[in-house]
Amino acid sequence: MMGPAAETPDAYIAALSGWQLERCRMMRTAILGAAPFDETIKWTNLVFMANGPCILIRAEAQRVLLGFWRGKRLRALDPRIKASGKYELGNLVLTEATEVTAKQVATLAAEAYRLNIELGNPAARA
């Protein structure tokens, strides 16, 4: 199941409920506070852009994904990040029981931002 069909980031968050609403609102605030991201809806996900796609939040039926285009490089900061697919994608898979703080999310977001600025658009064809 994909995230809510929303046209704006605010509408995406507003379509959530329960623990997912609380968790996604906290993560969104932490990400936006960590670096000057541009926020948009792409591929039905909440996506944070900085020199290309950088971070995504995807609410699913029983979990929330916090995805990083350069996630493989962030595993030293949080070893729970699982490599996903090609490129350097990595996801932190969150359930209601998963402990994650705004400080942890902000630290990951700031490093993800730095990597995109330093290394360029991760979605660009090599």
PDB file of C-alpha atoms in Angstrom:
ATOM      1  CA  MET A   1       0.000   0.000   0.000  1.00  0.00           C
ATOM      2  CA  MET A   2       1.246   3.432  -0.916  1.00  0.00           C
ATOM      3  CA  GLY A   3       0.921   6.567   1.147  1.00  0.00           C
ATOM      4  CA  PRO A   4      -2.157   8.772   1.103  1.00  0.00           C
ATOM      5  CA  ALA A   5      -3.033  10.330  -2.261  1.00  0.00           C
ATOM      6  CA  ALA A   6      -2.177  13.900  -1.357  1.00  0.00           C
ATOM      7  CA  GLU A   7      -1.313  16.898  -3.493  1.00  0.00           C
ATOM      8  CA  THR A   8       0.682  18.827  -0.890  1.00  0.00           C
ATOM      9  CA  PRO A   9       2.978  17.916   2.008  1.00  0.00           C
ATOM     10  CA  ASP A  10       0.472  19.389   4.477  1.00  0.00           C
ATOM     11  CA  ALA A  11      -2.332  17.276   2.973  1.00  0.00           C
ATOM     12  CA  TYR A  12      -0.115  14.164   3.159  1.00  0.00           C
ATOM     13  CA  ILE A  13       0.398  14.620   6.901  1.00  0.00           C
ATOM     14  CA  ALA A  14      -3.253  15.567   7.466  1.00  0.00           C
ATOM     15  CA  ALA A  15      -4.394  12.296   5.837  1.00  0.00           C
ATOM     16  CA  LEU A  16      -2.585  10.224   8.482  1.00  0.00           C
ATOM     17  CA  SER A  17      -3.856   9.210  11.904  1.00  0.00           C
ATOM     18  CA  GLY A  18      -2.729   7.658  15.173  1.00  0.00           C
ATOM     19  CA  TRP A  19       0.927   6.819  15.725  1.00  0.00           C
ATOM     20  CA  GLN A  20       1.718   7.387  12.039  1.00  0.00           C
ATOM     21  CA  LEU A  21       0.460  10.966  12.215  1.00  0.00           C
ATOM     22  CA  GLU A  22       2.531  11.654  15.331  1.00  0.00           C
ATOM     23  CA  ARG A  23       5.662   9.965  13.964  1.00  0.00           C
ATOM     24  CA  CYS A  24       5.481  11.548  10.501  1.00  0.00           C
ATOM     25  CA  ARG A  25       4.769  15.006  11.908  1.00  0.00           C
ATOM     26  CA  MET A  26       7.787  14.684  14.238  1.00  0.00           C
ATOM     27  CA  MET A  27      10.077  13.445  11.455  1.00  0.00           C
ATOM     28  CA  ARG A  28       8.933  16.121   9.008  1.00  0.00           C
ATOM     29  CA  THR A  29       9.611  18.850  11.579  1.00  0.00           C
ATOM     30  CA  ALA A  30      13.031  17.374  12.398  1.00  0.00           C
ATOM     31  CA  ILE A  31      14.000  17.099   8.713  1.00  0.00           C
ATOM     32  CA  LEU A  32      12.887  20.630   7.846  1.00  0.00           C
ATOM     33  CA  GLY A  33      14.730  21.940  10.889  1.00  0.00           C
ATOM     34  CA  ALA A  34      17.965  20.151   9.979  1.00  0.00           C
ATOM     35  CA  ALA A  35      18.669  21.753   6.588  1.00  0.00           C
ATOM     36  CA  PRO A  36      17.032  23.948   3.922  1.00  0.00           C
ATOM     37  CA  PHE A  37      15.120  21.223   2.067  1.00  0.00           C
ATOM     38  CA  ASP A  38      12.471  21.768  -0.580  1.00  0.00           C
ATOM     39  CA  GLU A  39       9.470  19.629   0.299  1.00  0.00           C
ATOM     40  CA  THR A  40       7.221  18.064  -2.335  1.00  0.00           C
ATOM     41  CA  ILE A  41       5.029  15.088  -3.163  1.00  0.00           C
ATOM     42  CA  LYS A  42       6.655  12.620  -5.575  1.00  0.00           C
ATOM     43  CA  TRP A  43       5.689   9.022  -6.318  1.00  0.00           C
ATOM     44  CA  THR A  44       2.879   9.440  -3.718  1.00  0.00           C
ATOM     45  CA  ASN A  45       5.549   9.989  -1.039  1.00  0.00           C
ATOM     46  CA  LEU A  46       6.573  13.014   0.976  1.00  0.00           C
ATOM     47  CA  VAL A  47       9.973  13.850  -0.544  1.00  0.00           C
ATOM     48  CA  PHE A  48      12.632  16.273   0.666  1.00  0.00           C
ATOM     49  CA  MET A  49      14.798  17.665  -2.134  1.00  0.00           C
ATOM     50  CA  ALA A  50      18.300  19.124  -1.891  1.00  0.00           C
ATOM     51  CA  ASN A  51      20.363  18.961  -5.071  1.00  0.00           C
ATOM     52  CA  GLY A  52      18.052  16.149  -6.168  1.00  0.00           C
ATOM     53  CA  PRO A  53      15.929  13.770  -4.096  1.00  0.00           C
ATOM     54  CA  CYS A  54      17.343  13.288  -0.623  1.00  0.00           C
ATOM     55  CA  ILE A  55      14.821  11.881   1.884  1.00  0.00           C
ATOM     56  CA  LEU A  56      11.346  10.388   1.712  1.00  0.00           C
ATOM     57  CA  ILE A  57       8.622   9.582   4.172  1.00  0.00           C
ATOM     58  CA  ARG A  58       6.176   6.880   3.089  1.00  0.00           C
ATOM     59  CA  ALA A  59       3.304   5.819   5.317  1.00  0.00           C
ATOM     60  CA  GLU A  60       2.095   2.278   4.638  1.00  0.00           C
ATOM     61  CA  ALA A  61      -0.592   0.148   6.287  1.00  0.00           C
ATOM     62  CA  GLN A  62       1.457  -1.048   9.282  1.00  0.00           C
ATOM     63  CA  ARG A  63       4.695   0.895   9.017  1.00  0.00           C
ATOM     64  CA  VAL A  64       6.394   4.102   7.970  1.00  0.00           C
ATOM     65  CA  LEU A  65       9.508   4.201   5.806  1.00  0.00           C
ATOM     66  CA  LEU A  66      12.075   6.918   6.320  1.00  0.00           C
ATOM     67  CA  GLY A  67      14.087   6.561   3.136  1.00  0.00           C
ATOM     68  CA  PHE A  68      17.387   8.103   2.148  1.00  0.00           C
ATOM     69  CA  TRP A  69      18.745   8.238  -1.394  1.00  0.00           C
ATOM     70  CA  ARG A  70      22.235   7.928   0.103  1.00  0.00           C
ATOM     71  CA  GLY A  71      21.131   5.670   2.947  1.00  0.00           C
ATOM     72  CA  LYS A  72      23.984   3.193   2.551  1.00  0.00           C
ATOM     73  CA  ARG A  73      26.363   5.984   3.551  1.00  0.00           C
ATOM     74  CA  LEU A  74      24.307   6.751   6.660  1.00  0.00           C
ATOM     75  CA  ARG A  75      24.480   3.294   8.239  1.00  0.00           C
ATOM     76  CA  ALA A  76      27.333   4.356  10.542  1.00  0.00           C
ATOM     77  CA  LEU A  77      24.916   6.888  12.077  1.00  0.00           C
ATOM     78  CA  ASP A  78      22.071   4.358  12.351  1.00  0.00           C
ATOM     79  CA  PRO A  79      22.817   0.688  11.620  1.00  0.00           C
ATOM     80  CA  ARG A  80      19.066  -0.001  11.411  1.00  0.00           C
ATOM     81  CA  ILE A  81      19.053   1.561   7.936  1.00  0.00           C
ATOM     82  CA  LYS A  82      18.601  -1.277   5.448  1.00  0.00           C
ATOM     83  CA  ALA A  83      20.034  -1.102   1.941  1.00  0.00           C
ATOM     84  CA  SER A  84      17.234  -1.028  -0.599  1.00  0.00           C
ATOM     85  CA  GLY A  85      17.447  -1.668  -4.324  1.00  0.00           C
ATOM     86  CA  LYS A  86      20.024  -0.085  -6.531  1.00  0.00           C
ATOM     87  CA  TYR A  87      22.124   3.033  -6.079  1.00  0.00           C
ATOM     88  CA  GLU A  88      22.736   3.956  -2.451  1.00  0.00           C
ATOM     89  CA  LEU A  89      19.137   3.807  -1.261  1.00  0.00           C
ATOM     90  CA  GLY A  90      18.500   2.876   2.332  1.00  0.00           C
ATOM     91  CA  ASN A  91      15.375   2.787   4.494  1.00  0.00           C
ATOM     92  CA  LEU A  92      14.706   3.023   8.176  1.00  0.00           C
ATOM     93  CA  VAL A  93      11.576   0.894   8.631  1.00  0.00           C
ATOM     94  CA  LEU A  94       9.450   2.145  11.512  1.00  0.00           C
ATOM     95  CA  THR A  95       6.572   0.420  13.247  1.00  0.00           C
ATOM     96  CA  GLU A  96       4.612   1.755  16.196  1.00  0.00           C
ATOM     97  CA  ALA A  97       7.132   0.070  18.522  1.00  0.00           C
ATOM     98  CA  THR A  98      10.259   1.503  16.831  1.00  0.00           C
ATOM     99  CA  GLU A  99      12.067   4.059  18.965  1.00  0.00           C
ATOM    100  CA  VAL A 100      13.323   7.059  17.029  1.00  0.00           C
ATOM    101  CA  THR A 101      13.872  10.582  18.294  1.00  0.00           C
ATOM    102  CA  ALA A 102      13.679  13.945  16.560  1.00  0.00           C
ATOM    103  CA  LYS A 103      17.401  14.357  17.301  1.00  0.00           C
ATOM    104  CA  GLN A 104      18.238  11.066  15.519  1.00  0.00           C
ATOM    105  CA  VAL A 105      16.121  12.052  12.504  1.00  0.00           C
ATOM    106  CA  ALA A 106      17.670  15.537  12.372  1.00  0.00           C
ATOM    107  CA  THR A 107      21.199  14.094  12.541  1.00  0.00           C
ATOM    108  CA  LEU A 108      20.461  11.732   9.632  1.00  0.00           C
ATOM    109  CA  ALA A 109      18.761  14.502   7.644  1.00  0.00           C
ATOM    110  CA  ALA A 110      21.653  16.922   8.102  1.00  0.00           C
ATOM    111  CA  GLU A 111      24.164  14.305   6.927  1.00  0.00           C
ATOM    112  CA  ALA A 112      21.940  13.283   3.987  1.00  0.00           C
ATOM    113  CA  TYR A 113      21.753  16.946   2.982  1.00  0.00           C
ATOM    114  CA  ARG A 114      25.523  17.368   3.254  1.00  0.00           C
ATOM    115  CA  LEU A 115      26.120  14.292   1.078  1.00  0.00           C
ATOM    116  CA  ASN A 116      23.789  15.533  -1.667  1.00  0.00           C
ATOM    117  CA  ILE A 117      25.393  18.971  -1.685  1.00  0.00           C
ATOM    118  CA  GLU A 118      28.890  17.458  -1.733  1.00  0.00           C
ATOM    119  CA  LEU A 119      28.286  14.530  -4.122  1.00  0.00           C
ATOM    120  CA  GLY A 120      25.542  15.876  -6.352  1.00  0.00           C
ATOM    121  CA  ASN A 121      22.106  14.656  -7.373  1.00  0.00           C
ATOM    122  CA  PRO A 122      21.851  10.947  -6.489  1.00  0.00           C
ATOM    123  CA  ALA A 123      19.153  10.455  -9.135  1.00  0.00           C
ATOM    124  CA  ALA A 124      21.305  11.821 -11.979  1.00  0.00           C
ATOM    125  CA  ARG A 125      22.518   9.230 -14.449  1.00  0.00           C
ATOM    126  CA  ALA A 126      26.157   8.416 -13.757  1.00  0.00           C
TER     127      ALA A 126
END
